[in-house]
């Protein structure tokens, strides 16, 4: 059993002045890859550190494998963690750093070396085993820390932006490797990131956090297609969901669903777009402008794929439409979905 559960978890700092975690409930499935996603300061790291046992919760409980572990030290929790700020032993070689937890557990030398080599090769640092940490780049050091976590065959992985020091290309390949590895060993993983494409690509489910609370938890497609509130709607997606005021509601639609009217068949809502600016990005046309649903002009973005060839010019007015099924409605006061 390697599920992780938190119940009514709260963590305050500064004598209760800062509520870093403000009542969080969540539970992973067995072997699930759960991503904690949210803006800087929303409480992701604090939540992960509390699950790891590096922070004592102010109230609430942490359960691992169905057992309450609140109050137990990190090493009693059968978890492996890699944090943004990881510590390597500066005087030990990469090999010695990676096998360190195995030495402490009394694993025989030959097995230790084999595991270190497998993990190091998986992460592309197999040729660096004899070096010392100071002879490595930041990204290489990060991978040593990751390898050190991997060799323990953990049943629960807690990862806090473990790829943040890698360049974009390496990051993508390390991400794929990590996912494949996690699937092979079936370890339950909680992964913290503020990068939504990383979250979308890695997560079985994503928990979107803001101000110490979970705003929504669901599969990437649910979070994207059916955001629970305007925070999630605008935090996820690039460009974000359009929100146009209309009476007591905000009418939401993704930029890729706002198309020239002649490209939208069936039941649809139309509006005239005043085109102000255009950008070409990865073959798509991003059209910036305003629409007015009766409450005054509101800025919107339309994302037109290359297959839409309708000529559109800056300064002109053009009728656009959104399929009815793509509209999402939010309460203008609370920001919550109304249906
Ligand atoms: P980032 O993406 O920037 O790493 P985060 O979502 O991981 O942010 P946390 O590091 O968990 O956010 O911080 C949550 C809140 O708690 C922030 O407002 C932070 O300033 C505060 N906080 C975290 N640790 C402490 C501490 N030891 N003492 C006081 N306040 C803290």
mmCIF file of C-alpha atoms and ligand atoms in Angstrom:
data_model
loop_
_atom_site.group_PDB
_atom_site.id
_atom_site.type_symbol
_atom_site.label_atom_id
_atom_site.label_comp_id
_atom_site.label_asym_id
_atom_site.label_seq_id
_atom_site.Cartn_x
_atom_site.Cartn_y
_atom_site.Cartn_z
ATOM 1 C CA UNK A 1 0.000 0.000 0.000
ATOM 2 C CA UNK A 2 1.503 3.308 -1.000
ATOM 3 C CA UNK A 3 -1.340 5.765 -1.185
ATOM 4 C CA UNK A 4 -0.955 9.233 0.308
ATOM 5 C CA UNK A 5 -3.823 11.028 1.976
ATOM 6 C CA UNK A 6 -4.092 14.353 3.766
ATOM 7 C CA UNK A 7 -7.082 15.254 5.873
ATOM 8 C CA UNK A 8 -8.143 18.770 6.861
ATOM 9 C CA UNK A 9 -4.496 19.799 6.752
ATOM 10 C CA UNK A 10 -3.487 23.229 7.970
ATOM 11 C CA UNK A 11 -0.058 24.783 8.356
ATOM 12 C CA UNK A 12 0.525 28.301 9.609
ATOM 13 C CA UNK A 13 3.730 30.216 10.051
ATOM 14 C CA UNK A 14 4.585 33.377 11.993
ATOM 15 C CA UNK A 15 2.304 32.658 14.958
ATOM 16 C CA UNK A 16 -0.697 32.028 12.712
ATOM 17 C CA UNK A 17 -0.277 35.136 10.564
ATOM 18 C CA UNK A 18 0.571 33.134 7.399
ATOM 19 C CA UNK A 19 -1.775 30.305 6.411
ATOM 20 C CA UNK A 20 0.427 28.412 3.979
ATOM 21 C CA UNK A 21 -1.954 25.411 3.929
ATOM 22 C CA UNK A 22 -5.504 26.378 4.669
ATOM 23 C CA UNK A 23 -7.588 23.198 4.952
ATOM 24 C CA UNK A 24 -6.500 20.699 2.294
ATOM 25 C CA UNK A 25 -8.057 17.278 1.725
ATOM 26 C CA UNK A 26 -6.703 15.004 -0.941
ATOM 27 C CA UNK A 27 -6.024 11.348 -1.555
ATOM 28 C CA UNK A 28 -3.922 9.676 -4.236
ATOM 29 C CA UNK A 29 -4.755 6.383 -5.855
ATOM 30 C CA UNK A 30 -2.311 3.464 -5.663
ATOM 31 C CA UNK A 31 0.550 4.207 -8.084
ATOM 32 C CA UNK A 32 -0.989 7.494 -9.128
ATOM 33 C CA UNK A 33 1.009 10.421 -10.498
ATOM 34 C CA UNK A 34 -0.543 13.446 -8.801
ATOM 35 C CA UNK A 35 0.734 16.899 -9.712
ATOM 36 C CA UNK A 36 0.390 19.883 -7.365
ATOM 37 C CA UNK A 37 0.172 22.954 -9.585
ATOM 38 C CA UNK A 38 -0.205 26.574 -8.622
ATOM 39 C CA UNK A 39 1.403 30.004 -8.656
ATOM 40 C CA UNK A 40 4.389 30.971 -6.532
ATOM 41 C CA UNK A 41 3.536 31.105 -2.826
ATOM 42 C CA UNK A 42 0.311 29.047 -3.059
ATOM 43 C CA UNK A 43 1.637 26.441 -0.601
ATOM 44 C CA UNK A 44 2.855 23.614 -2.876
ATOM 45 C CA UNK A 45 6.226 23.149 -1.201
ATOM 46 C CA UNK A 46 4.788 23.454 2.294
ATOM 47 C CA UNK A 47 2.215 20.766 1.472
ATOM 48 C CA UNK A 48 4.898 18.428 0.147
ATOM 49 C CA UNK A 49 7.205 19.076 3.118
ATOM 50 C CA UNK A 50 4.341 18.343 5.486
ATOM 51 C CA UNK A 51 3.616 15.047 3.707
ATOM 52 C CA UNK A 52 7.342 14.228 3.923
ATOM 53 C CA UNK A 53 7.463 14.987 7.654
ATOM 54 C CA UNK A 54 9.825 17.943 7.297
ATOM 55 C CA UNK A 55 7.085 20.230 8.608
ATOM 56 C CA UNK A 56 4.714 19.479 11.464
ATOM 57 C CA UNK A 57 1.115 20.375 10.498
ATOM 58 C CA UNK A 58 -0.692 22.942 12.633
ATOM 59 C CA UNK A 59 -3.692 20.611 12.457
ATOM 60 C CA UNK A 60 -4.935 17.694 10.376
ATOM 61 C CA UNK A 61 -3.400 14.388 9.427
ATOM 62 C CA UNK A 62 -1.122 12.761 6.876
ATOM 63 C CA UNK A 63 -1.671 9.093 6.003
ATOM 64 C CA UNK A 64 0.706 6.919 3.994
ATOM 65 C CA UNK A 65 -0.494 3.474 2.963
ATOM 66 C CA UNK A 66 -3.586 4.077 5.058
ATOM 67 C CA UNK A 67 -1.554 4.599 8.273
ATOM 68 C CA UNK A 68 -1.488 7.912 10.108
ATOM 69 C CA UNK A 69 2.132 9.138 10.009
ATOM 70 C CA UNK A 70 1.558 12.633 11.451
ATOM 71 C CA UNK A 71 4.339 13.191 13.989
ATOM 72 C CA UNK A 72 6.625 10.462 12.588
ATOM 73 C CA UNK A 73 10.062 11.533 11.336
ATOM 74 C CA UNK A 74 10.707 11.514 7.547
ATOM 75 C CA UNK A 75 12.779 8.314 7.590
ATOM 76 C CA UNK A 76 9.909 6.394 9.176
ATOM 77 C CA UNK A 77 7.589 7.289 6.270
ATOM 78 C CA UNK A 78 9.045 5.037 3.503
ATOM 79 C CA UNK A 79 9.193 7.828 0.995
ATOM 80 C CA UNK A 80 11.866 9.225 -1.300
ATOM 81 C CA UNK A 81 12.047 12.923 -1.962
ATOM 82 C CA UNK A 82 13.860 15.284 -4.244
ATOM 83 C CA UNK A 83 13.523 18.948 -3.516
ATOM 84 C CA UNK A 84 14.591 22.099 -5.318
ATOM 85 C CA UNK A 85 17.221 22.586 -2.630
ATOM 86 C CA UNK A 86 18.815 19.173 -2.330
ATOM 87 C CA UNK A 87 22.064 18.523 -0.471
ATOM 88 C CA UNK A 88 24.855 16.380 -1.905
ATOM 89 C CA UNK A 89 27.908 15.387 0.107
ATOM 90 C CA UNK A 90 30.629 17.610 -1.387
ATOM 91 C CA UNK A 91 33.582 15.314 -0.586
ATOM 92 C CA UNK A 92 31.968 12.124 -1.880
ATOM 93 C CA UNK A 93 31.899 11.033 -5.520
ATOM 94 C CA UNK A 94 28.653 10.936 -7.478
ATOM 95 C CA UNK A 95 28.633 7.140 -7.067
ATOM 96 C CA UNK A 96 29.066 7.422 -3.271
ATOM 97 C CA UNK A 97 26.374 10.078 -3.074
ATOM 98 C CA UNK A 98 23.900 7.911 -4.990
ATOM 99 C CA UNK A 99 24.520 4.743 -2.956
ATOM 100 C CA UNK A 100 24.624 6.525 0.389
ATOM 101 C CA UNK A 101 21.060 5.614 1.444
ATOM 102 C CA UNK A 102 21.699 1.996 0.432
ATOM 103 C CA UNK A 103 24.866 1.781 2.566
ATOM 104 C CA UNK A 104 22.864 3.009 5.507
ATOM 105 C CA UNK A 105 20.339 0.235 4.840
ATOM 106 C CA UNK A 106 23.036 -2.469 4.622
ATOM 107 C CA UNK A 107 22.565 -3.338 0.922
ATOM 108 C CA UNK A 108 25.576 -5.411 -0.321
ATOM 109 C CA UNK A 109 28.214 -3.483 -2.359
ATOM 110 C CA UNK A 110 27.646 -5.244 -5.686
ATOM 111 C CA UNK A 111 23.907 -4.596 -5.609
ATOM 112 C CA UNK A 112 24.519 -0.983 -4.570
ATOM 113 C CA UNK A 113 26.823 -0.406 -7.518
ATOM 114 C CA UNK A 114 24.446 -1.988 -9.982
ATOM 115 C CA UNK A 115 21.547 0.135 -8.781
ATOM 116 C CA UNK A 116 23.650 3.298 -8.886
ATOM 117 C CA UNK A 117 24.737 2.537 -12.452
ATOM 118 C CA UNK A 118 21.201 1.782 -13.630
ATOM 119 C CA UNK A 119 19.786 4.961 -12.076
ATOM 120 C CA UNK A 120 22.708 7.098 -13.306
ATOM 121 C CA UNK A 121 22.431 5.780 -16.849
ATOM 122 C CA UNK A 122 18.702 6.297 -16.875
ATOM 123 C CA UNK A 123 19.313 9.945 -16.022
ATOM 124 C CA UNK A 124 22.221 10.416 -18.423
ATOM 125 C CA UNK A 125 24.923 10.818 -15.757
ATOM 126 C CA UNK A 126 26.474 7.347 -16.076
ATOM 127 C CA UNK A 127 29.791 8.882 -17.203
ATOM 128 C CA UNK A 128 30.017 11.144 -14.156
ATOM 129 C CA UNK A 129 30.067 8.556 -11.359
ATOM 130 C CA UNK A 130 33.687 9.254 -10.381
ATOM 131 C CA UNK A 131 33.291 13.044 -10.148
ATOM 132 C CA UNK A 132 32.671 15.199 -7.091
ATOM 133 C CA UNK A 133 29.590 17.471 -6.919
ATOM 134 C CA UNK A 134 31.655 20.655 -7.449
ATOM 135 C CA UNK A 135 32.731 19.272 -10.849
ATOM 136 C CA UNK A 136 29.108 19.102 -12.020
ATOM 137 C CA UNK A 137 26.662 21.580 -13.502
ATOM 138 C CA UNK A 138 23.524 22.498 -11.580
ATOM 139 C CA UNK A 139 21.413 20.228 -13.774
ATOM 140 C CA UNK A 140 23.801 17.313 -13.296
ATOM 141 C CA UNK A 141 23.706 17.774 -9.525
ATOM 142 C CA UNK A 142 19.950 17.720 -9.632
ATOM 143 C CA UNK A 143 20.042 14.427 -11.494
ATOM 144 C CA UNK A 144 22.403 12.962 -8.884
ATOM 145 C CA UNK A 145 19.841 13.857 -6.229
ATOM 146 C CA UNK A 146 17.142 12.221 -8.344
ATOM 147 C CA UNK A 147 19.270 9.080 -8.820
ATOM 148 C CA UNK A 148 19.841 8.911 -5.058
ATOM 149 C CA UNK A 149 16.073 8.903 -4.537
ATOM 150 C CA UNK A 150 15.504 6.311 -7.273
ATOM 151 C CA UNK A 151 17.916 3.655 -5.921
ATOM 152 C CA UNK A 152 15.826 3.130 -2.822
ATOM 153 C CA UNK A 153 12.944 1.633 -4.842
ATOM 154 C CA UNK A 154 10.543 3.887 -3.030
ATOM 155 C CA UNK A 155 6.824 3.222 -2.990
ATOM 156 C CA UNK A 156 6.120 6.945 -2.606
ATOM 157 C CA UNK A 157 8.015 9.666 -4.453
ATOM 158 C CA UNK A 158 7.765 13.313 -3.444
ATOM 159 C CA UNK A 159 9.311 15.567 -6.058
ATOM 160 C CA UNK A 160 9.503 19.355 -5.811
ATOM 161 C CA UNK A 161 10.376 20.844 -9.212
ATOM 162 C CA UNK A 162 13.135 18.238 -9.632
ATOM 163 C CA UNK A 163 13.788 19.290 -13.222
ATOM 164 C CA UNK A 164 13.934 23.049 -12.664
ATOM 165 C CA UNK A 165 17.699 23.317 -13.297
ATOM 166 C CA UNK A 166 17.645 21.415 -16.567
ATOM 167 C CA UNK A 167 17.589 23.131 -19.940
ATOM 168 C CA UNK A 168 14.396 22.866 -21.991
ATOM 169 C CA UNK A 169 15.470 19.919 -24.156
ATOM 170 C CA UNK A 170 16.873 17.843 -21.300
ATOM 171 C CA UNK A 171 13.873 18.694 -19.230
ATOM 172 C CA UNK A 172 11.518 17.153 -21.779
ATOM 173 C CA UNK A 173 13.541 13.944 -22.066
ATOM 174 C CA UNK A 174 14.052 13.694 -18.276
ATOM 175 C CA UNK A 175 10.298 14.199 -17.872
ATOM 176 C CA UNK A 176 9.551 11.287 -20.215
ATOM 177 C CA UNK A 177 12.108 9.102 -18.437
ATOM 178 C CA UNK A 178 10.683 9.953 -15.062
ATOM 179 C CA UNK A 179 7.173 9.115 -16.175
ATOM 180 C CA UNK A 180 8.249 5.811 -17.711
ATOM 181 C CA UNK A 181 10.246 4.909 -14.622
ATOM 182 C CA UNK A 182 7.334 5.754 -12.374
ATOM 183 C CA UNK A 183 5.024 3.570 -14.464
ATOM 184 C CA UNK A 184 7.514 0.683 -14.405
ATOM 185 C CA UNK A 185 7.913 0.646 -10.646
ATOM 186 C CA UNK A 186 4.348 1.781 -9.938
ATOM 187 C CA UNK A 187 5.398 4.224 -7.215
ATOM 188 C CA UNK A 188 2.794 6.731 -6.102
ATOM 189 C CA UNK A 189 4.231 10.121 -7.002
ATOM 190 C CA UNK A 190 3.392 13.625 -5.883
ATOM 191 C CA UNK A 191 5.069 16.159 -8.095
ATOM 192 C CA UNK A 192 5.173 19.891 -7.462
ATOM 193 C CA UNK A 193 5.463 22.326 -10.331
ATOM 194 C CA UNK A 194 4.316 25.766 -11.399
ATOM 195 C CA UNK A 195 4.744 24.759 -15.059
ATOM 196 C CA UNK A 196 1.370 23.848 -16.495
ATOM 197 C CA UNK A 197 2.694 22.028 -19.546
ATOM 198 C CA UNK A 198 4.742 19.815 -17.222
ATOM 199 C CA UNK A 199 1.631 19.225 -15.107
ATOM 200 C CA UNK A 200 -0.531 18.421 -18.140
ATOM 201 C CA UNK A 201 2.065 16.035 -19.557
ATOM 202 C CA UNK A 202 2.908 14.164 -16.354
ATOM 203 C CA UNK A 203 -0.146 14.074 -14.158
ATOM 204 C CA UNK A 204 -2.763 11.345 -13.971
ATOM 205 C CA UNK A 205 -4.555 14.041 -12.015
ATOM 206 C CA UNK A 206 -3.697 17.631 -11.207
ATOM 207 C CA UNK A 207 -4.547 19.454 -7.987
ATOM 208 C CA UNK A 208 -4.663 23.186 -8.692
ATOM 209 C CA UNK A 209 -3.767 25.194 -5.583
ATOM 210 C CA UNK A 210 -4.208 28.830 -4.752
ATOM 211 C CA UNK A 211 -3.715 30.592 -1.412
ATOM 212 C CA UNK A 212 -3.255 27.332 0.510
ATOM 213 C CA UNK A 213 -6.389 25.649 -0.844
ATOM 214 C CA UNK A 214 -7.172 23.104 -3.530
ATOM 215 C CA UNK A 215 -9.315 24.844 -6.139
ATOM 216 C CA UNK A 216 -9.855 21.749 -8.248
ATOM 217 C CA UNK A 217 -8.521 18.240 -8.566
ATOM 218 C CA UNK A 218 -9.036 16.195 -11.711
ATOM 219 C CA UNK A 219 -7.552 14.678 -14.864
ATOM 220 C CA UNK A 220 -5.737 17.202 -17.110
ATOM 221 C CA UNK A 221 -8.611 17.152 -19.617
ATOM 222 C CA UNK A 222 -11.193 17.930 -16.883
ATOM 223 C CA UNK A 223 -9.134 20.784 -15.483
ATOM 224 C CA UNK A 224 -8.753 22.225 -18.973
ATOM 225 C CA UNK A 225 -12.275 21.640 -20.323
ATOM 226 C CA UNK A 226 -14.287 22.037 -17.147
ATOM 227 C CA UNK A 227 -12.548 24.461 -14.794
ATOM 228 C CA UNK A 228 -14.309 24.726 -11.443
ATOM 229 C CA UNK A 229 -13.807 28.482 -11.178
ATOM 230 C CA UNK A 230 -12.350 31.512 -12.914
ATOM 231 C CA UNK A 231 -8.991 31.066 -11.150
ATOM 232 C CA UNK A 232 -8.491 27.615 -12.704
ATOM 233 C CA UNK A 233 -9.962 28.811 -16.023
ATOM 234 C CA UNK A 234 -7.382 31.561 -16.359
ATOM 235 C CA UNK A 235 -4.421 29.851 -14.655
ATOM 236 C CA UNK A 236 -4.611 26.871 -17.044
ATOM 237 C CA UNK A 237 -4.223 27.377 -20.762
ATOM 238 C CA UNK A 238 -1.995 29.675 -22.766
ATOM 239 C CA UNK A 239 -3.486 32.038 -23.771
ATOM 240 C CA UNK A 240 -5.971 31.627 -20.906
ATOM 241 C CA UNK A 241 -9.741 31.145 -21.157
ATOM 242 C CA UNK A 242 -11.641 34.250 -22.310
ATOM 243 C CA UNK A 243 -14.140 35.573 -19.741
ATOM 244 C CA UNK A 244 -16.723 38.035 -21.006
ATOM 245 C CA UNK A 245 -19.165 39.705 -18.553
ATOM 246 C CA UNK A 246 -22.874 39.307 -19.356
ATOM 247 C CA UNK A 247 -25.275 40.306 -16.607
ATOM 248 C CA UNK A 248 -24.600 38.216 -13.478
ATOM 249 C CA UNK A 249 -22.376 35.727 -15.247
ATOM 250 C CA UNK A 250 -19.004 35.573 -16.893
ATOM 251 C CA UNK A 251 -19.157 33.715 -20.196
ATOM 252 C CA UNK A 252 -16.005 31.611 -20.631
ATOM 253 C CA UNK A 253 -14.551 30.055 -23.785
ATOM 254 C CA UNK A 254 -11.108 28.881 -24.809
ATOM 255 C CA UNK A 255 -9.268 30.912 -27.524
ATOM 256 C CA UNK A 256 -9.252 27.884 -29.860
ATOM 257 C CA UNK A 257 -13.057 27.718 -29.749
ATOM 258 C CA UNK A 258 -13.562 31.306 -30.911
ATOM 259 C CA UNK A 259 -13.460 31.123 -34.706
ATOM 260 C CA UNK A 260 -14.668 33.157 -37.699
ATOM 261 C CA UNK A 261 -18.402 32.476 -37.905
ATOM 262 C CA UNK A 262 -18.157 30.679 -41.245
ATOM 263 C CA UNK A 263 -15.979 28.019 -39.572
ATOM 264 C CA UNK A 264 -18.480 27.156 -36.840
ATOM 265 C CA UNK A 265 -21.345 24.834 -37.770
ATOM 266 C CA UNK A 266 -24.381 23.907 -35.638
ATOM 267 C CA UNK A 267 -25.592 25.636 -32.495
ATOM 268 C CA UNK A 268 -23.376 28.617 -31.788
ATOM 269 C CA UNK A 269 -23.172 32.031 -30.172
ATOM 270 C CA UNK A 270 -21.952 34.820 -32.412
ATOM 271 C CA UNK A 271 -20.369 38.195 -31.650
ATOM 272 C CA UNK A 272 -18.587 40.832 -33.649
ATOM 273 C CA UNK A 273 -14.865 41.026 -32.946
ATOM 274 C CA UNK A 274 -12.979 44.280 -33.409
ATOM 275 C CA UNK A 275 -9.551 43.088 -34.468
ATOM 276 C CA UNK A 276 -6.745 45.039 -32.773
ATOM 277 C CA UNK A 277 -3.650 42.895 -33.113
ATOM 278 C CA UNK A 278 -2.456 39.606 -34.603
ATOM 279 C CA UNK A 279 0.417 37.271 -33.809
ATOM 280 C CA UNK A 280 1.669 34.158 -35.544
ATOM 281 C CA UNK A 281 2.745 31.442 -33.122
ATOM 282 C CA UNK A 282 3.643 27.855 -34.097
ATOM 283 C CA UNK A 283 1.512 28.124 -37.226
ATOM 284 C CA UNK A 284 -1.563 29.468 -35.407
ATOM 285 C CA UNK A 285 -2.975 32.965 -35.791
ATOM 286 C CA UNK A 286 -3.647 34.623 -32.436
ATOM 287 C CA UNK A 287 -6.233 37.340 -32.979
ATOM 288 C CA UNK A 288 -6.546 39.962 -30.218
ATOM 289 C CA UNK A 289 -9.596 42.166 -30.097
ATOM 290 C CA UNK A 290 -12.775 43.077 -28.250
ATOM 291 C CA UNK A 291 -16.323 41.742 -28.232
ATOM 292 C CA UNK A 292 -19.386 43.268 -26.629
ATOM 293 C CA UNK A 293 -22.117 41.020 -25.230
ATOM 294 C CA UNK A 294 -24.098 44.041 -24.016
ATOM 295 C CA UNK A 295 -21.921 44.979 -21.017
ATOM 296 C CA UNK A 296 -19.333 46.997 -22.906
ATOM 297 C CA UNK A 297 -16.284 45.953 -24.925
ATOM 298 C CA UNK A 298 -14.214 43.121 -23.410
ATOM 299 C CA UNK A 299 -10.803 41.935 -24.552
ATOM 300 C CA UNK A 300 -10.650 38.425 -26.010
ATOM 301 C CA UNK A 301 -8.161 36.250 -27.847
ATOM 302 C CA UNK A 302 -9.004 33.866 -30.692
ATOM 303 C CA UNK A 303 -6.570 31.137 -31.727
ATOM 304 C CA UNK A 304 -7.002 30.123 -35.340
ATOM 305 C CA UNK A 305 -5.255 26.988 -36.623
ATOM 306 C CA UNK A 306 -3.555 27.089 -40.034
ATOM 307 C CA UNK A 307 -6.566 25.219 -41.502
ATOM 308 C CA UNK A 308 -8.716 28.339 -40.979
ATOM 309 C CA UNK A 309 -7.808 30.495 -43.950
ATOM 310 C CA UNK A 310 -10.388 33.285 -43.573
ATOM 311 C CA UNK A 311 -8.630 36.614 -44.244
ATOM 312 C CA UNK A 312 -8.634 38.783 -41.100
ATOM 313 C CA UNK A 313 -7.056 42.219 -40.928
ATOM 314 C CA UNK A 314 -6.182 44.476 -38.011
ATOM 315 C CA UNK A 315 -8.704 47.301 -37.695
ATOM 316 C CA UNK A 316 -11.613 45.416 -39.241
ATOM 317 C CA UNK A 317 -14.756 43.983 -37.628
ATOM 318 C CA UNK A 318 -15.452 40.343 -38.214
ATOM 319 C CA UNK A 319 -18.203 38.019 -36.963
ATOM 320 C CA UNK A 320 -16.854 35.253 -34.767
ATOM 321 C CA UNK A 321 -18.684 32.385 -33.062
ATOM 322 C CA UNK A 322 -18.272 29.799 -30.306
ATOM 323 C CA UNK A 323 -20.070 26.422 -30.441
ATOM 324 C CA UNK A 324 -22.732 26.383 -27.721
ATOM 325 C CA UNK A 325 -21.261 23.231 -26.154
ATOM 326 C CA UNK A 326 -17.942 25.046 -25.605
ATOM 327 C CA UNK A 327 -19.346 27.844 -23.455
ATOM 328 C CA UNK A 328 -18.725 27.756 -19.685
ATOM 329 C CA UNK A 329 -20.570 30.020 -17.256
ATOM 330 C CA UNK A 330 -19.219 31.422 -13.997
ATOM 331 C CA UNK A 331 -20.881 33.458 -11.264
ATOM 332 C CA UNK A 332 -19.598 37.026 -11.646
ATOM 333 C CA UNK A 333 -19.387 37.459 -7.846
ATOM 334 C CA UNK A 334 -17.883 34.191 -6.563
ATOM 335 C CA UNK A 335 -16.151 33.105 -9.769
ATOM 336 C CA UNK A 336 -17.573 29.572 -9.360
ATOM 337 C CA UNK A 337 -19.028 27.544 -12.240
ATOM 338 C CA UNK A 338 -22.779 28.015 -12.374
ATOM 339 C CA UNK A 339 -23.587 24.767 -14.224
HETATM 340 P P1 LIG B 1 7.032 28.541 -4.986
HETATM 341 O O1 LIG B 1 6.383 28.044 -6.244
HETATM 342 O O2 LIG B 1 7.447 29.972 -5.085
HETATM 343 O O3 LIG B 1 8.096 27.640 -4.464
HETATM 344 P P2 LIG B 1 5.034 27.474 -3.136
HETATM 345 O O4 LIG B 1 3.702 27.344 -3.756
HETATM 346 O O5 LIG B 1 5.851 26.243 -3.019
HETATM 347 O O6 LIG B 1 5.847 28.614 -3.868
HETATM 348 P P3 LIG B 1 5.364 27.724 -0.251
HETATM 349 O O7 LIG B 1 6.846 27.729 -0.290
HETATM 350 O O8 LIG B 1 4.704 26.481 0.225
HETATM 351 O O9 LIG B 1 4.772 28.107 -1.696
HETATM 352 O O10 LIG B 1 4.874 28.945 0.630
HETATM 353 C C1 LIG B 1 3.508 29.181 0.931
HETATM 354 C C2 LIG B 1 3.372 30.435 1.784
HETATM 355 O O11 LIG B 1 3.914 30.200 3.092
HETATM 356 C C3 LIG B 1 4.111 31.627 1.229
HETATM 357 O O12 LIG B 1 3.330 32.759 1.492
HETATM 358 C C4 LIG B 1 5.402 31.640 2.023
HETATM 359 O O13 LIG B 1 5.895 32.952 2.132
HETATM 360 C C5 LIG B 1 4.964 31.107 3.363
HETATM 361 N N1 LIG B 1 6.028 30.356 4.065
HETATM 362 C C6 LIG B 1 6.618 29.218 3.661
HETATM 363 N N2 LIG B 1 7.534 28.790 4.541
HETATM 364 C C7 LIG B 1 7.535 29.692 5.556
HETATM 365 C C8 LIG B 1 8.261 29.827 6.785
HETATM 366 N N3 LIG B 1 9.167 28.920 7.159
HETATM 367 N N4 LIG B 1 7.980 30.902 7.558
HETATM 368 C C9 LIG B 1 7.048 31.816 7.194
HETATM 369 N N5 LIG B 1 6.329 31.750 6.058
HETATM 370 C C10 LIG B 1 6.561 30.709 5.243
#
